[in-house]
Coordinates of C-alpha atoms and ligand atoms in Angstrom, one line a residue:
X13 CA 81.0 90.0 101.1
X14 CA 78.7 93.2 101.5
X15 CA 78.9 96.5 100.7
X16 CA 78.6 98.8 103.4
X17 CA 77.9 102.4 104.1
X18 CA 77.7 104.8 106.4
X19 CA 74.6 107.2 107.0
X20 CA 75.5 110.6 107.0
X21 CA 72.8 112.0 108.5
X22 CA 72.9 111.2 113.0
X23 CA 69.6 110.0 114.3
X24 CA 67.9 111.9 117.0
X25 CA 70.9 110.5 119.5
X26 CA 73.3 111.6 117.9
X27 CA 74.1 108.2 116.5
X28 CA 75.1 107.2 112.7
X29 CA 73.9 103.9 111.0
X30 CA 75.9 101.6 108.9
X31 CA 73.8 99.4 106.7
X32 CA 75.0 97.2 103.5
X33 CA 73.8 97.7 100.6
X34 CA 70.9 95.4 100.3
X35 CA 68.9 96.9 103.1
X36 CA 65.2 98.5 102.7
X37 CA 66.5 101.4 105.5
X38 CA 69.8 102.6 102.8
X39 CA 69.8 106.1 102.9
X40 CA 69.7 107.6 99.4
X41 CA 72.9 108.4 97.8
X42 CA 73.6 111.8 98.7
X43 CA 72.9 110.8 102.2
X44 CA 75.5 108.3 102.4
X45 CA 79.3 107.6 102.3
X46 CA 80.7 104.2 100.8
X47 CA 82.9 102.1 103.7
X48 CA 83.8 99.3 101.5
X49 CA 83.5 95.7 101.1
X50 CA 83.7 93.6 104.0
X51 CA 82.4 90.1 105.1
X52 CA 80.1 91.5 107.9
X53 CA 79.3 94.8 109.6
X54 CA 81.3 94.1 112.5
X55 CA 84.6 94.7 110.2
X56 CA 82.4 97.6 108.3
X57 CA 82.0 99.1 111.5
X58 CA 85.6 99.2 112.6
X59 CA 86.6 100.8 109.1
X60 CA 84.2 103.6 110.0
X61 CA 85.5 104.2 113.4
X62 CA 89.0 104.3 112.5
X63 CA 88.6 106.2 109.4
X64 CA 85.5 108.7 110.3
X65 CA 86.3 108.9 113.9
X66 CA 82.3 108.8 114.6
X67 CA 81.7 108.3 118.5
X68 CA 78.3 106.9 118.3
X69 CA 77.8 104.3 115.6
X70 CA 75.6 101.3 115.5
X71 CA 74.3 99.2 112.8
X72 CA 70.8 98.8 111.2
X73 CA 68.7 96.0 112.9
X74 CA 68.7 94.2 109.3
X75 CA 72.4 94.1 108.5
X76 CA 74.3 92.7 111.3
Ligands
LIG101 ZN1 69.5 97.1 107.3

């Protein structure tokens, strides 16, 4: 089990990042929202969608 977090800040694309919260890329804190605690990104990335309703989200290369 990770913690996970969502970038507020898109990229370029238009695209947010979820990373957990071991990852060198982890946006600072003001820059980021708390998901929650899941056992991989995959279910991290579903909480985002259904609760942030974000159309373009992927996850950082390091935390999948
Ligand atoms: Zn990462």
């Amino acid at each position: 089990m990770k913690f996970y977090y969502l970038s507020k800040q898109a990229n370029d694309d238009g695209v947010v990042s979820i990373h957990a919260d071991s990852c060198e890329q982890l946006p600072s804190i003001l820059e980021r929202v708390y998901l929650g605690i899941f056992d991989n990104s995959r279910l991290a990335a579903e909480a985002a969608l259904s609760k942030y309703q974000v159309l373009n989200l992927e996850t950082c290369f390091c935390c999948k």
